Structures are given as C-alpha cells and as structure tokens.
mmCIF file with all atom_site columns, C-alpha atoms in Angstrom:
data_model
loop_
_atom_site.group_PDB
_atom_site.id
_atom_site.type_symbol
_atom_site.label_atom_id
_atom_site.label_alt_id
_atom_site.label_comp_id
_atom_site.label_asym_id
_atom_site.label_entity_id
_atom_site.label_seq_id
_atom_site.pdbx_PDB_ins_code
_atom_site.Cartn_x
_atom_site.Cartn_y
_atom_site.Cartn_z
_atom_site.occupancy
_atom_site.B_iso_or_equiv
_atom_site.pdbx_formal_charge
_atom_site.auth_seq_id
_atom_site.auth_comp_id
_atom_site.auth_asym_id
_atom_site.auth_atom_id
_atom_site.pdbx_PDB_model_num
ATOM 1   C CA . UNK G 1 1   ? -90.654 9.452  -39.881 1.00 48.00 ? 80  UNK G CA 1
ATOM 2   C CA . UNK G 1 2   ? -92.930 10.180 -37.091 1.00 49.00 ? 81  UNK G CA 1
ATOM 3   C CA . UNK G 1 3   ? -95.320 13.404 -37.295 1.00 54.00 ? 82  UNK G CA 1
ATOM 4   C CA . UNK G 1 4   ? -95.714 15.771 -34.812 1.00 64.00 ? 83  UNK G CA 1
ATOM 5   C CA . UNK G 1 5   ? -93.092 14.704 -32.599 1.00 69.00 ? 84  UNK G CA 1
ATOM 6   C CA . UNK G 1 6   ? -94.522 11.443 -31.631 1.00 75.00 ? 85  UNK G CA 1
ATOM 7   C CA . UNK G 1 7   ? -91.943 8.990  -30.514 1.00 79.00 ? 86  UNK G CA 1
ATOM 8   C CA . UNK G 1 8   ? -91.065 6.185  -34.061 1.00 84.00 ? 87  UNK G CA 1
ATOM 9   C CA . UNK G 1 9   ? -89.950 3.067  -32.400 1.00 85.00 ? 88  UNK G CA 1
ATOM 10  C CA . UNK G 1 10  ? -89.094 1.449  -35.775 1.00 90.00 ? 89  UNK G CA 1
ATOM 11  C CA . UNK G 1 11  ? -87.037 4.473  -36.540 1.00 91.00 ? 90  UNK G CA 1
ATOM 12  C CA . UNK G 1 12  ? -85.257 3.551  -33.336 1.00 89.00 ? 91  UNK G CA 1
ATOM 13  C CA . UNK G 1 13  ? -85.054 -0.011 -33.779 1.00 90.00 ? 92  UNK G CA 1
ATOM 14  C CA . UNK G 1 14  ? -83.395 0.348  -37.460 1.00 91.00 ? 93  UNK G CA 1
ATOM 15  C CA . UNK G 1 15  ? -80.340 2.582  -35.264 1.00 91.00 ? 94  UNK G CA 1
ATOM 16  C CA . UNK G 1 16  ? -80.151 0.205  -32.767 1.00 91.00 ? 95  UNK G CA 1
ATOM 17  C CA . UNK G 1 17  ? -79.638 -2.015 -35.150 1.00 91.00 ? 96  UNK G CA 1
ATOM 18  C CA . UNK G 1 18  ? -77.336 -0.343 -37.015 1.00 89.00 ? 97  UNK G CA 1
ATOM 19  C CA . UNK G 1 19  ? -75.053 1.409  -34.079 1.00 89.00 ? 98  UNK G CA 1
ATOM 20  C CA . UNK G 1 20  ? -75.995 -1.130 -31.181 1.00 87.00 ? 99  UNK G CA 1
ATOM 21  C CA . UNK G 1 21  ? -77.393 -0.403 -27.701 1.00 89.00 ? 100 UNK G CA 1
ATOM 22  C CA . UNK G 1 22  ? -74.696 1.753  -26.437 1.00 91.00 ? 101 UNK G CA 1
ATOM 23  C CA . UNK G 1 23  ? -77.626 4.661  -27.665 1.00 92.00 ? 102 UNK G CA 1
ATOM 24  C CA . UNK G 1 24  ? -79.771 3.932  -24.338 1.00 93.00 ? 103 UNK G CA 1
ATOM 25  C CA . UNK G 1 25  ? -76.584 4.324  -22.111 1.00 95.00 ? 104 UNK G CA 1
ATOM 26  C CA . UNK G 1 26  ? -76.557 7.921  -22.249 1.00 94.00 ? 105 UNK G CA 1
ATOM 27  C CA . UNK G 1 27  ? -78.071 8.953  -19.322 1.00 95.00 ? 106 UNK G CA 1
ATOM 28  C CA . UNK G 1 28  ? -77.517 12.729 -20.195 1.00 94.00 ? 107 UNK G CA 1
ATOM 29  C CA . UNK G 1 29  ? -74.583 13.864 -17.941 1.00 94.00 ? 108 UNK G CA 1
ATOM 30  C CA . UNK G 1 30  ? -73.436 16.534 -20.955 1.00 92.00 ? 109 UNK G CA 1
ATOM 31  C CA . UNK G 1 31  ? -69.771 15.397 -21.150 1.00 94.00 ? 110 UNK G CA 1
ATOM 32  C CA . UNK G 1 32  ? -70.140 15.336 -24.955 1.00 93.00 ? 111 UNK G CA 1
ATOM 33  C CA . UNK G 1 33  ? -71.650 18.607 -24.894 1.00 92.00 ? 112 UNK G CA 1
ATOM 34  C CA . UNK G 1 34  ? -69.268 20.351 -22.876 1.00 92.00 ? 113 UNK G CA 1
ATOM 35  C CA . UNK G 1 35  ? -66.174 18.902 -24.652 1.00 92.00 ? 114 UNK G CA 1
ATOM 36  C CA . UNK G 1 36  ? -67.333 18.940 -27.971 1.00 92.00 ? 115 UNK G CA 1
ATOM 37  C CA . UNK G 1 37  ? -64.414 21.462 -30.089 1.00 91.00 ? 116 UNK G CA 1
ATOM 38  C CA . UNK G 1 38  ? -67.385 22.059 -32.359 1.00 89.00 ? 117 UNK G CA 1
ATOM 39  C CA . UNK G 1 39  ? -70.030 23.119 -29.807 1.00 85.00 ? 118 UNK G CA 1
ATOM 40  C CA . UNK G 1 40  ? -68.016 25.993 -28.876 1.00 84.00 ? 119 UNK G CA 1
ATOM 41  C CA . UNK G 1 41  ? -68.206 27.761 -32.604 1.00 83.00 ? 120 UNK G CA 1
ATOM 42  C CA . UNK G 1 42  ? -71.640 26.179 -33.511 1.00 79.00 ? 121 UNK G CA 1
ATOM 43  C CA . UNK G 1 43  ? -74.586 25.684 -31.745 1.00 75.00 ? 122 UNK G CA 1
ATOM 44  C CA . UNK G 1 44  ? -74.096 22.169 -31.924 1.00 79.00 ? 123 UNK G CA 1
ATOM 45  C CA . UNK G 1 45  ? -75.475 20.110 -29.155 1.00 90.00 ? 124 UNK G CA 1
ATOM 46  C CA . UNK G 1 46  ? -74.531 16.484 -28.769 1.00 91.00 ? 125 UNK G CA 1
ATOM 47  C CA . UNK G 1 47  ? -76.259 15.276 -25.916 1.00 92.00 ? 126 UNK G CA 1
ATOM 48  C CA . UNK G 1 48  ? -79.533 16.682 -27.777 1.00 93.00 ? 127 UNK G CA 1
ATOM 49  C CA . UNK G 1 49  ? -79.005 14.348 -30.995 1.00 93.00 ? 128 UNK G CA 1
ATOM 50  C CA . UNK G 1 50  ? -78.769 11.708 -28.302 1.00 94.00 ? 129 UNK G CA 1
ATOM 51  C CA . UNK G 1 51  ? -81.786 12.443 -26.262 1.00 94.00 ? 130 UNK G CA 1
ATOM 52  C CA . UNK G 1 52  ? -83.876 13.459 -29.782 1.00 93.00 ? 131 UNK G CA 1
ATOM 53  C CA . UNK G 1 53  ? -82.561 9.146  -31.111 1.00 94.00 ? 132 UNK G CA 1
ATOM 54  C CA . UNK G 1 54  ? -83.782 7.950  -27.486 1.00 93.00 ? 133 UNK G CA 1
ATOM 55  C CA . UNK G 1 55  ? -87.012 9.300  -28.143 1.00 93.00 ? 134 UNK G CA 1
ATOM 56  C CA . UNK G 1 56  ? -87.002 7.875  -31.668 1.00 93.00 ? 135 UNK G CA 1
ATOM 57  C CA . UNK G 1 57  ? -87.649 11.812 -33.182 1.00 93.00 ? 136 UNK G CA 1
ATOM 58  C CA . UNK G 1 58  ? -85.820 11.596 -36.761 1.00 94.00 ? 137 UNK G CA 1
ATOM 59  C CA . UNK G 1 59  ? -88.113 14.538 -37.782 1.00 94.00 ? 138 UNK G CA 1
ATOM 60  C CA . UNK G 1 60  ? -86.219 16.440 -35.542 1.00 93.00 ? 139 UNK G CA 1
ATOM 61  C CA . UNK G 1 61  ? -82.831 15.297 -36.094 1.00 94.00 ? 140 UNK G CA 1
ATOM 62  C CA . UNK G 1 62  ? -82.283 14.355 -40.219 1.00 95.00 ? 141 UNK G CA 1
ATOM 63  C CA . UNK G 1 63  ? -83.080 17.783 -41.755 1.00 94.00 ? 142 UNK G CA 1
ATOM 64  C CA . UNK G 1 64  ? -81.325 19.219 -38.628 1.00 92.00 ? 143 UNK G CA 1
ATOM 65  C CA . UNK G 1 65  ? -77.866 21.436 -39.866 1.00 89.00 ? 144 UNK G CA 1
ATOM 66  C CA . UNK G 1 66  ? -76.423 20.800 -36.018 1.00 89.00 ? 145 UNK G CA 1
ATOM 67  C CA . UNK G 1 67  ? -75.954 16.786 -37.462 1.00 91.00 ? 146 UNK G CA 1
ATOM 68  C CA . UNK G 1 68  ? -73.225 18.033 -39.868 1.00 92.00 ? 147 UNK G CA 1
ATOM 69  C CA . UNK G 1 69  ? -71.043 19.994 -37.441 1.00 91.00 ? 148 UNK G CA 1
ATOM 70  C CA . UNK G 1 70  ? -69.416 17.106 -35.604 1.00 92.00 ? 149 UNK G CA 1
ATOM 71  C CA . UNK G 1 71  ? -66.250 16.058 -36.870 1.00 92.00 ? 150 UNK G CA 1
ATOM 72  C CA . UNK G 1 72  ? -65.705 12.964 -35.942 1.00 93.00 ? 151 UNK G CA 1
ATOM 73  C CA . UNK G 1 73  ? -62.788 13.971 -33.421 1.00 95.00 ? 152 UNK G CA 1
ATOM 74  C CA . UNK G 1 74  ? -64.117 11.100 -31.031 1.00 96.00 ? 153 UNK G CA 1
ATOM 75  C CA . UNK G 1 75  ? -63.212 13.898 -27.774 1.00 95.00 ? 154 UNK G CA 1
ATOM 76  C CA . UNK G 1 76  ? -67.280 13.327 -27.007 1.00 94.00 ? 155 UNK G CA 1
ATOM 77  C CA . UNK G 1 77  ? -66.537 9.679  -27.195 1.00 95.00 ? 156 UNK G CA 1
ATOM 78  C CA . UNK G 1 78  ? -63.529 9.228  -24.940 1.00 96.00 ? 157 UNK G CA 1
ATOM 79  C CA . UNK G 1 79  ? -64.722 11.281 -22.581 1.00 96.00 ? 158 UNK G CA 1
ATOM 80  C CA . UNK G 1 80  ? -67.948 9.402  -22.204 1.00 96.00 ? 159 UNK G CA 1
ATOM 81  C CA . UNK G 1 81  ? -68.413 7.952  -18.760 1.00 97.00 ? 160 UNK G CA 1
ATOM 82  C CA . UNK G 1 82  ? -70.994 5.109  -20.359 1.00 96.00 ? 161 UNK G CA 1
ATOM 83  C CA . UNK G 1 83  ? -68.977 4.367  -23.199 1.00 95.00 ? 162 UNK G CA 1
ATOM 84  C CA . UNK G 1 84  ? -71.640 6.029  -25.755 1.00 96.00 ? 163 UNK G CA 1
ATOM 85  C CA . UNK G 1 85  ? -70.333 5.234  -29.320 1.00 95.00 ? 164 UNK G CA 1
ATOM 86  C CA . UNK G 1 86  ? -71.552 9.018  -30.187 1.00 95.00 ? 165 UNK G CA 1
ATOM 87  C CA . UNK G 1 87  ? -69.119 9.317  -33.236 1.00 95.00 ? 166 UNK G CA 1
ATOM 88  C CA . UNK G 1 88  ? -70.800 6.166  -34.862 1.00 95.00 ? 167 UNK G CA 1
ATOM 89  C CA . UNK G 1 89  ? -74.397 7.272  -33.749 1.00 96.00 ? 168 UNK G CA 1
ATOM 90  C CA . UNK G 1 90  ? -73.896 10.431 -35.301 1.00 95.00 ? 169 UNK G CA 1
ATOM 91  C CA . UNK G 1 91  ? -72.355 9.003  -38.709 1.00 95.00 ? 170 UNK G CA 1
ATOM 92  C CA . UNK G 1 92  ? -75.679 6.631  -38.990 1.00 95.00 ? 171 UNK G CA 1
ATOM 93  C CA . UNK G 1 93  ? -78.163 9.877  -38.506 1.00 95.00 ? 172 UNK G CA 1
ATOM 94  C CA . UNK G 1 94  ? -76.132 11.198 -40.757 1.00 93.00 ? 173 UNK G CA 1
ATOM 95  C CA . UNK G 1 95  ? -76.590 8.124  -43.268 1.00 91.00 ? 174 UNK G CA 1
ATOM 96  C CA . UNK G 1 96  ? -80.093 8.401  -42.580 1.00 93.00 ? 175 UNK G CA 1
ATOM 97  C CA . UNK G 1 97  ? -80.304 11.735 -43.142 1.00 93.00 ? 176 UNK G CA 1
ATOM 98  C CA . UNK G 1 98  ? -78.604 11.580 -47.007 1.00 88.00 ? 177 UNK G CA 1
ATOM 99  C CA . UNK G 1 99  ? -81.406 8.434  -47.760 1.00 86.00 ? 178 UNK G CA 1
ATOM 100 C CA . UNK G 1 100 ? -84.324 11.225 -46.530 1.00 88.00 ? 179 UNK G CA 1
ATOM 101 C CA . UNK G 1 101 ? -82.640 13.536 -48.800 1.00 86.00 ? 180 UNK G CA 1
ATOM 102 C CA . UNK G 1 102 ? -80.782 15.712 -46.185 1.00 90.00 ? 181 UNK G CA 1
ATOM 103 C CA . UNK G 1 103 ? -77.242 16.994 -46.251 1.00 89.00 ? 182 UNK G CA 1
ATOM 104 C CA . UNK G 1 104 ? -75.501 20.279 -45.214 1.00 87.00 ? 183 UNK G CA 1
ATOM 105 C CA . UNK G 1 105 ? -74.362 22.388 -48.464 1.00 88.00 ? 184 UNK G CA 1
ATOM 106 C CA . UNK G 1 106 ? -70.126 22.348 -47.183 1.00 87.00 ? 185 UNK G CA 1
ATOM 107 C CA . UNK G 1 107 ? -70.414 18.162 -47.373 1.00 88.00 ? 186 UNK G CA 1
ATOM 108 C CA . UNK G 1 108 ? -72.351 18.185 -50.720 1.00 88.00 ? 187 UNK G CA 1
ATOM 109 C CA . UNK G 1 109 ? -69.467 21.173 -52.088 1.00 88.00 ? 188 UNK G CA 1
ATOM 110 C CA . UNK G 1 110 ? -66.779 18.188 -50.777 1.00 88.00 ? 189 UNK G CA 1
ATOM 111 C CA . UNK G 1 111 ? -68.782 15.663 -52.844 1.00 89.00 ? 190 UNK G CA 1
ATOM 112 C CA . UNK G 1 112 ? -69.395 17.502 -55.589 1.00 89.00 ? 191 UNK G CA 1
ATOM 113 C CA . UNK G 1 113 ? -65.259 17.993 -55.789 1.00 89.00 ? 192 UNK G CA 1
ATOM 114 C CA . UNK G 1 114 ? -64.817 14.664 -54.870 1.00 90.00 ? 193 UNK G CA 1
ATOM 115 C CA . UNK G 1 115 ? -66.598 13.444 -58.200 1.00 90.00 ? 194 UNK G CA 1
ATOM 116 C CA . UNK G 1 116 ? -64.986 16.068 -60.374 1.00 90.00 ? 195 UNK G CA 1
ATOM 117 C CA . UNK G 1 117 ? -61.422 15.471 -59.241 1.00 90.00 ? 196 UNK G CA 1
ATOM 118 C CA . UNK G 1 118 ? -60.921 12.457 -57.515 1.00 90.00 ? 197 UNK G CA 1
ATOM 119 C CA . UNK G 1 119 ? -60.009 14.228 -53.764 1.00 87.00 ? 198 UNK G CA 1
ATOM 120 C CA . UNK G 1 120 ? -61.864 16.181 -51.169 1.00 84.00 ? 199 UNK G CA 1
ATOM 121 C CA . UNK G 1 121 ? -58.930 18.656 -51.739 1.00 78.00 ? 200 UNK G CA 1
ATOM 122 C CA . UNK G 1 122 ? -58.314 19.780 -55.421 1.00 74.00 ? 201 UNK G CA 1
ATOM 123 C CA . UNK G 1 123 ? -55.313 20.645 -55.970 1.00 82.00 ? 202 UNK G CA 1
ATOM 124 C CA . UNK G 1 124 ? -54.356 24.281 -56.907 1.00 88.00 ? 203 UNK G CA 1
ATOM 125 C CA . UNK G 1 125 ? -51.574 26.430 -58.545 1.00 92.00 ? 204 UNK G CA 1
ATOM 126 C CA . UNK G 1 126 ? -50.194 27.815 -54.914 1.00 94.00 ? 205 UNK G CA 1
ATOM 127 C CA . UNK G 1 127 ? -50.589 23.990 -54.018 1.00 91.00 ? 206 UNK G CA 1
ATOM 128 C CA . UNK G 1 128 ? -48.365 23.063 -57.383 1.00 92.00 ? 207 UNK G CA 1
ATOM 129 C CA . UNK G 1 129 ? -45.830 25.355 -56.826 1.00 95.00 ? 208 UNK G CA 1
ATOM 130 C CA . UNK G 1 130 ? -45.236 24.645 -53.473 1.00 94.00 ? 209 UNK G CA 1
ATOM 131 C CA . UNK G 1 131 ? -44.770 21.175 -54.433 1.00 93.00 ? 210 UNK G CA 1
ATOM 132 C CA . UNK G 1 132 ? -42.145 21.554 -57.491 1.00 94.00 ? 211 UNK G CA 1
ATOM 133 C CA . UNK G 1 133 ? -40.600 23.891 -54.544 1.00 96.00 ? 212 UNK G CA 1
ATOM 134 C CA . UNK G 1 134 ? -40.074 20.691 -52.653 1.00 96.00 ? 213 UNK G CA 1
ATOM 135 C CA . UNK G 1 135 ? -38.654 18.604 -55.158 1.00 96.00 ? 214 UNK G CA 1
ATOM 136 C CA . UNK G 1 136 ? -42.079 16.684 -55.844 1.00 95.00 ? 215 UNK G CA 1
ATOM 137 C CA . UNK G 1 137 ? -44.095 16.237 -59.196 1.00 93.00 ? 216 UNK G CA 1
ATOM 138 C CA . UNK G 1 138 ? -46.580 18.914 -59.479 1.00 91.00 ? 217 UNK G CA 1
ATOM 139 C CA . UNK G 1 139 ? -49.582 16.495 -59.730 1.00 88.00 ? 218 UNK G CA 1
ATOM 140 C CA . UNK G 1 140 ? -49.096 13.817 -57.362 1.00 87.00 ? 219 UNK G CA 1
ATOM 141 C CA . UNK G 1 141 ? -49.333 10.252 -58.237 1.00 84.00 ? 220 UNK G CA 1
ATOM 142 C CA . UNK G 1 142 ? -53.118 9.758  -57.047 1.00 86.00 ? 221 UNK G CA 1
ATOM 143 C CA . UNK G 1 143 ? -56.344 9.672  -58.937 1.00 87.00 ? 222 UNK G CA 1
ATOM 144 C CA . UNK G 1 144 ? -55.317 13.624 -60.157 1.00 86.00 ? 223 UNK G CA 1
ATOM 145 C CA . UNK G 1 145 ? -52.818 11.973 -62.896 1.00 87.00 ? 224 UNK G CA 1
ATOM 146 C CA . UNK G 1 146 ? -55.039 8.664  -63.731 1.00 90.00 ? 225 UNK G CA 1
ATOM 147 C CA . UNK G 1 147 ? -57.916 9.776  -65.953 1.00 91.00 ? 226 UNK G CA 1
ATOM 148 C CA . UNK G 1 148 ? -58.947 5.678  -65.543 1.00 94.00 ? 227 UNK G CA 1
ATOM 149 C CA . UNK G 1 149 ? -59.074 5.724  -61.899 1.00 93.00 ? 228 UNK G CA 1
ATOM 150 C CA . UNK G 1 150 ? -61.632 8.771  -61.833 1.00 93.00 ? 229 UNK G CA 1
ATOM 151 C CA . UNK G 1 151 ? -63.455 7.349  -63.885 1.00 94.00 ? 230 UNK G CA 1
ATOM 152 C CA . UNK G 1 152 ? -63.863 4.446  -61.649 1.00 93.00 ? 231 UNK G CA 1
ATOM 153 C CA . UNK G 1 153 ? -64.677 6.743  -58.922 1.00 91.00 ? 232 UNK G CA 1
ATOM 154 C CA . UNK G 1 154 ? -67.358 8.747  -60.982 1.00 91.00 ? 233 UNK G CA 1
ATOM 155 C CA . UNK G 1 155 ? -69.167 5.450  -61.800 1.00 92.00 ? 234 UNK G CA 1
ATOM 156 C CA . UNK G 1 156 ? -68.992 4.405  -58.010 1.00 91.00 ? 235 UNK G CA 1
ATOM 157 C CA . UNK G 1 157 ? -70.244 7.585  -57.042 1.00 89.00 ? 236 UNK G CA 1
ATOM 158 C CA . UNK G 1 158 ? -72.855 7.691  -59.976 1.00 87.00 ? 237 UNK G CA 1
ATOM 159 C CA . UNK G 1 159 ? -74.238 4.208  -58.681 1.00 87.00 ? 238 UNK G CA 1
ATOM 160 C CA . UNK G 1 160 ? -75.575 5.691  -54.976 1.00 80.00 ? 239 UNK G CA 1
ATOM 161 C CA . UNK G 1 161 ? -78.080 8.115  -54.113 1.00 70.00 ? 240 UNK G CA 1
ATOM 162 C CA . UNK G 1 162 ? -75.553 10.376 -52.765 1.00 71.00 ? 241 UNK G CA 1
ATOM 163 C CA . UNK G 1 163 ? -74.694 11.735 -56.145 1.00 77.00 ? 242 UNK G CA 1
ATOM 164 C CA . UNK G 1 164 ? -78.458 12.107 -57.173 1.00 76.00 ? 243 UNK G CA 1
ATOM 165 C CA . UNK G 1 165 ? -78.736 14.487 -53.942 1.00 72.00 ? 244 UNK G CA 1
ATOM 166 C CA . UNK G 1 166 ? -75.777 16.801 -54.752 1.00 71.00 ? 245 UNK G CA 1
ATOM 167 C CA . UNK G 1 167 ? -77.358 16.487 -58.608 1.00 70.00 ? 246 UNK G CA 1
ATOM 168 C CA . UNK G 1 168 ? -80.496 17.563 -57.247 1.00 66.00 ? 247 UNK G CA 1
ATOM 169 C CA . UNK G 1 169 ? -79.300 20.838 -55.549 1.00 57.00 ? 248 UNK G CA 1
#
C-alpha cells in the first residue's frame, strides 16, 4: 500500500487488471451515489471508492467499513451513464481487502456460519416448524443433512486465507 496518501500505481495496475478499464470511465457524475439503496441508511459513498481506486489510495479504501455496505444490487451499475462495472470493482477491493486482512464483522459472522453449517442461513426451530407446516422435511436436503458434504466445505474453506481471518478475530 502507499503511505501517506501518495498515489500506488501498481496497486492500480493489479485492479485494472483484475476488473478492466471501465475504472477510469467514471468521470464522477454521482449517479451511483445518489441511487445507491445502501447510501441512504449508511454513509456509504460509491463514487468515493471510485475516485479513492483512480487515485490508486488502497490505504484509504481496504480497512474502510463503507466497502462492505454495498450489496451487490447492480442499481449503481445500470444506472451508470459510462457503463462503470462498480459492482465488480467493489467485489475486487473487497478481495483485496480480505488478502490485507480486512473484513467487516456481519461478513466474517456469515462465514463463520457458513463453515459451521454449511449455509449463510442456519436453519432454526421457527424455521423447522414452519417447514413440517408446509408439508416439507424439517432439514432440507442440502449440506444441513450430509455430514460428508460439510465436510468438504470445511476443508475448502480451511484451505484459503479467508478462514484464517475469521480464526484470527
């Protein structure tokens, strides 16, 4: 990362590469901003992130809580008039934020129940009731009934860095 603000143009280069050029379109107009759903509960800024990855600033934007407000509802995107891919820019900061060891505590409570049950949504007694209400098994026929299958998810998971962060905390 660059210190003191001071513009890292190999930072830059490594999202370019990763998200394309579509980055330098953004010419700041605020249509992401002003449509975001999250911007009006949060004081999440879109057009910010941008400018702060034009100016190759990482220091400003990985350990940054705003980057884990989006959610990925693409509004910002189809609203753009330049065709910014802002939904894919902001997953690759957000990469790049979990390899410098940066990650909002909600996401890292979804991966920490991802690895012990298999979903991002455990299931519950209201939620197991409401199913044997419908007529369904209890415990539907996903990675909740195969003891196997989470296994092979816990050894997926234990192979990245992403577990060693929520470890960690």
């Amino acid at each position: 990362m660059a210190a003191d603000n001071v513009p890292d143009t190999a930072w830059k280069s490594t999202l370019i590469d990763d998200v394309g050029e579509t980055v330098n379109l953004c010419f700041q107009c605020g249509t992401c901003t002003s449509s975001c759903p999250s911007g009006r509960m949060t004081a999440f800024r879109t057009r910010q992130i941008l400018r702060m990855a034009q100016f190759g600033l990482p220091e400003l934007i990985l350990p940054s809580d705003d980057l884990w407000y989006c959610t990925t509802c693409y509004t910002c995107y189809e609203r753009c008039p330049r065709g910014v891919e802002i939904v894919g820019i902001i997953t690759s900061l957000r990469n790049m934020a979990v390899r410098a060891g940066f990650m909002s505590e909600a996401h890292k409570d979804l991966v920490k129940t991802l690895y012990e049950t298999g979903h991002l949504i455990p299931t519950s007694d209201k939620i197991m009731a409401l199913r044997k209400d419908l007529g369904l098994d209890e415990v539907p026929h996903t990675v909740l009934r195969d003891k196997e299958a989470l296994k092979q998810v816990q050894y997926i998971m234990e192979q990245t860095r992403l577990l060693m962060i929520i470890k960690e905390s």
